[in-house]
PDB file of C-alpha atoms and ligand atoms in Angstrom:
ATOM      1  CA  MET V 997      -5.613  13.125  13.670  1.00 54.00           C
ATOM      2  CA  ASP V 998      -4.942  15.117  16.839  1.00 61.00           C
ATOM      3  CA  ASP V 999      -1.361  13.960  17.125  1.00 81.00           C
ATOM      4  CA  TRP V1000      -0.461  14.716  13.508  1.00 93.00           C
ATOM      5  CA  PRO V1001       2.053  17.515  13.055  1.00 94.00           C
ATOM      6  CA  ASP V1002       0.856  20.763  11.534  1.00 93.00           C
ATOM      7  CA  PRO V1003       2.034  21.552   8.967  1.00 95.00           C
ATOM      8  CA  LEU V1004       2.667  17.994   7.815  1.00 94.00           C
ATOM      9  CA  PRO V1005       6.315  17.317   6.990  1.00 94.00           C
ATOM     10  CA  ASP V1006       7.559  16.238   3.563  1.00 93.00           C
ATOM     11  CA  ASP V1007       7.243  12.519   2.840  1.00 95.00           C
ATOM     12  CA  TRP V1008       4.202  12.201   5.098  1.00 97.00           C
ATOM     13  CA  CYS V1009       2.372   8.901   4.518  1.00 97.00           C
ATOM     14  CA  TRP V1010      -1.370   9.518   4.806  1.00 96.00           C
ATOM     15  CA  SER V1011      -2.069   5.814   5.161  1.00 97.00           C
ATOM     16  CA  HIS V1012       0.123   5.363   8.221  1.00 97.00           C
ATOM     17  CA  GLY V1013       0.341   8.860   9.700  1.00 96.00           C
ATOM     18  CA  ARG V1014       4.121   8.998   9.735  1.00 96.00           C
ATOM     19  CA  VAL V1015       7.070  10.205   7.687  1.00 97.00           C
ATOM     20  CA  GLU V1016       8.250   7.654   5.124  1.00 97.00           C
ATOM     21  CA  HIS V1017      11.345   8.691   3.209  1.00 96.00           C
ATOM     22  CA  ASP V1018      11.938   7.637  -0.340  1.00 95.00           C
ATOM     23  CA  ASP V1019      15.240   7.853  -2.149  1.00 95.00           C
ATOM     24  CA  GLU V1020      16.818   6.680  -5.381  1.00 96.00           C
ATOM     25  CA  ASN V1021      16.700   3.068  -4.163  1.00 96.00           C
ATOM     26  CA  THR V1022      12.987   3.145  -3.373  1.00 97.00           C
ATOM     27  CA  TYR V1023      10.933   0.779  -5.487  1.00 98.00           C
ATOM     28  CA  ARG V1024       7.754   2.883  -5.538  1.00 97.00           C
ATOM     29  CA  ALA V1025       5.970   5.621  -3.624  1.00 97.00           C
ATOM     30  CA  CYS V1026       2.194   5.915  -3.902  1.00 97.00           C
ATOM     31  CA  MET V1027       1.232   9.169  -5.646  1.00 96.00           C
ATOM     32  CA  GLU V1028      -1.917   9.436  -3.560  1.00 97.00           C
ATOM     33  CA  CYS V1029      -1.096   8.562   0.046  1.00 97.00           C
ATOM     34  CA  SER V1030       2.719   8.800  -0.265  1.00 97.00           C
ATOM     35  CA  HIS V1031       3.244   5.347   1.238  1.00 98.00           C
ATOM     36  CA  VAL V1032       6.736   4.150   0.385  1.00 98.00           C
ATOM     37  CA  PHE V1033       7.370   0.629  -0.856  1.00 98.00           C
ATOM     38  CA  GLN V1034      11.110   0.259  -0.490  1.00 98.00           C
ATOM     39  CA  THR V1035      11.185  -2.968  -2.511  1.00 98.00           C
ATOM     40  CA  GLU V1036       8.939  -4.838  -4.923  1.00 98.00           C
ATOM     41  CA  ALA V1037       8.678  -7.548  -2.243  1.00 98.00           C
ATOM     42  CA  ASP V1038       7.222  -4.985   0.192  1.00 98.00           C
ATOM     43  CA  LEU V1039       4.491  -4.117  -2.312  1.00 98.00           C
ATOM     44  CA  ILE V1040       3.692  -7.783  -3.011  1.00 98.00           C
ATOM     45  CA  ARG V1041       3.624  -8.597   0.731  1.00 98.00           C
ATOM     46  CA  ASP V1042       1.277  -5.703   1.550  1.00 98.00           C
ATOM     47  CA  HIS V1043      -0.946  -6.500  -1.436  1.00 98.00           C
ATOM     48  CA  ASN V1044      -1.253 -10.164  -0.496  1.00 97.00           C
ATOM     49  CA  ALA V1045      -1.911  -9.269   3.141  1.00 97.00           C
ATOM     50  CA  GLN V1046      -4.792  -7.090   1.941  1.00 95.00           C
ATOM     51  CA  LEU V1047      -6.155 -10.019  -0.084  1.00 94.00           C
ATOM     52  CA  ALA V1048      -5.879 -12.334   2.912  1.00 95.00           C
ATOM     53  CA  ASP V1049      -7.873  -9.836   4.931  1.00 94.00           C
ATOM     54  CA  MET V1050     -10.504  -9.530   2.177  1.00 93.00           C
ATOM     55  CA  ARG V1051     -10.893 -13.300   2.026  1.00 93.00           C
ATOM     56  CA  THR V1052     -12.018 -13.307   5.633  1.00 94.00           C
ATOM     57  CA  ARG V1053     -14.920 -11.047   4.645  1.00 94.00           C
ATOM     58  CA  HIS V1054     -16.005 -12.661   1.375  1.00 92.00           C
ATOM     59  CA  SER V1055     -17.674 -15.879   0.339  1.00 93.00           C
ATOM     60  CA  GLU V1056     -15.606 -18.931  -0.449  1.00 92.00           C
ATOM     61  CA  GLU V1057     -16.529 -18.518  -4.114  1.00 92.00           C
ATOM     62  CA  ALA V1058     -15.339 -14.915  -4.284  1.00 90.00           C
ATOM     63  CA  SER V1059     -12.242 -15.716  -2.272  1.00 91.00           C
ATOM     64  CA  ALA V1060     -11.261 -18.439  -4.716  1.00 88.00           C
ATOM     65  CA  GLU V1061     -10.853 -15.758  -7.386  1.00 88.00           C
ATOM     66  CA  MET V1062      -8.490 -13.660  -5.266  1.00 89.00           C
ATOM     67  CA  HIS V1063      -5.097 -14.966  -6.239  1.00 92.00           C
ATOM     68  CA  ASP V1064      -1.991 -13.838  -4.434  1.00 96.00           C
ATOM     69  CA  ALA V1065       0.310 -11.755  -6.606  1.00 97.00           C
ATOM     70  CA  THR V1066       3.776 -13.079  -7.297  1.00 97.00           C
ATOM     71  CA  SER V1067       4.965 -10.010  -9.201  1.00 97.00           C
ATOM     72  CA  ALA V1068       4.313  -6.284  -8.870  1.00 97.00           C
ATOM     73  CA  ALA V1069       3.204  -6.361 -12.519  1.00 97.00           C
ATOM     74  CA  GLU V1070      -0.037  -7.925 -11.254  1.00 96.00           C
ATOM     75  CA  ILE V1071      -0.703  -5.075  -8.804  1.00 97.00           C
ATOM     76  CA  TRP V1072      -2.437  -1.940 -10.077  1.00 96.00           C
ATOM     77  CA  THR V1073      -3.509  -0.251  -6.882  1.00 97.00           C
ATOM     78  CA  CYS V1074      -1.910   0.842  -3.638  1.00 98.00           C
ATOM     79  CA  PRO V1075      -2.831  -1.767  -1.001  1.00 97.00           C
ATOM     80  CA  HIS V1076      -3.133   0.977   1.614  1.00 97.00           C
ATOM     81  CA  CYS V1077      -5.295   3.648  -0.028  1.00 97.00           C
ATOM     82  CA  ILE V1078      -6.604   1.598  -3.003  1.00 95.00           C
ATOM     83  CA  HIS V1079      -5.637   4.406  -5.396  1.00 97.00           C
ATOM     84  CA  ASP V1080      -4.458   3.401  -8.886  1.00 96.00           C
ATOM     85  CA  PHE V1081      -0.705   3.514  -9.412  1.00 94.00           C
TER      86      PHE V1081
HETATM   87 ZN1   ZN W2498      -1.501   4.764  -1.401  1.00 97.28          ZN
END
């Protein structure tokens, strides 16, 4: 964290260590890490990428139960900090 500014600016994303601005067009900002999902598609893409990564570390049986989300309604946690929305 040596290169993080001090104090941290507004809109600082703790998951990525950078400023991420949200505005009235932003789909969702995580309440915990402040990551900004500009669109629902961004959230679904990041969520499914996390699942793809998890599948590489789990058994075939467990992986078979990890279905990609097709809608944000299926996603309850931030894919970056795993905090509940
Ligand atoms: Zn988060």
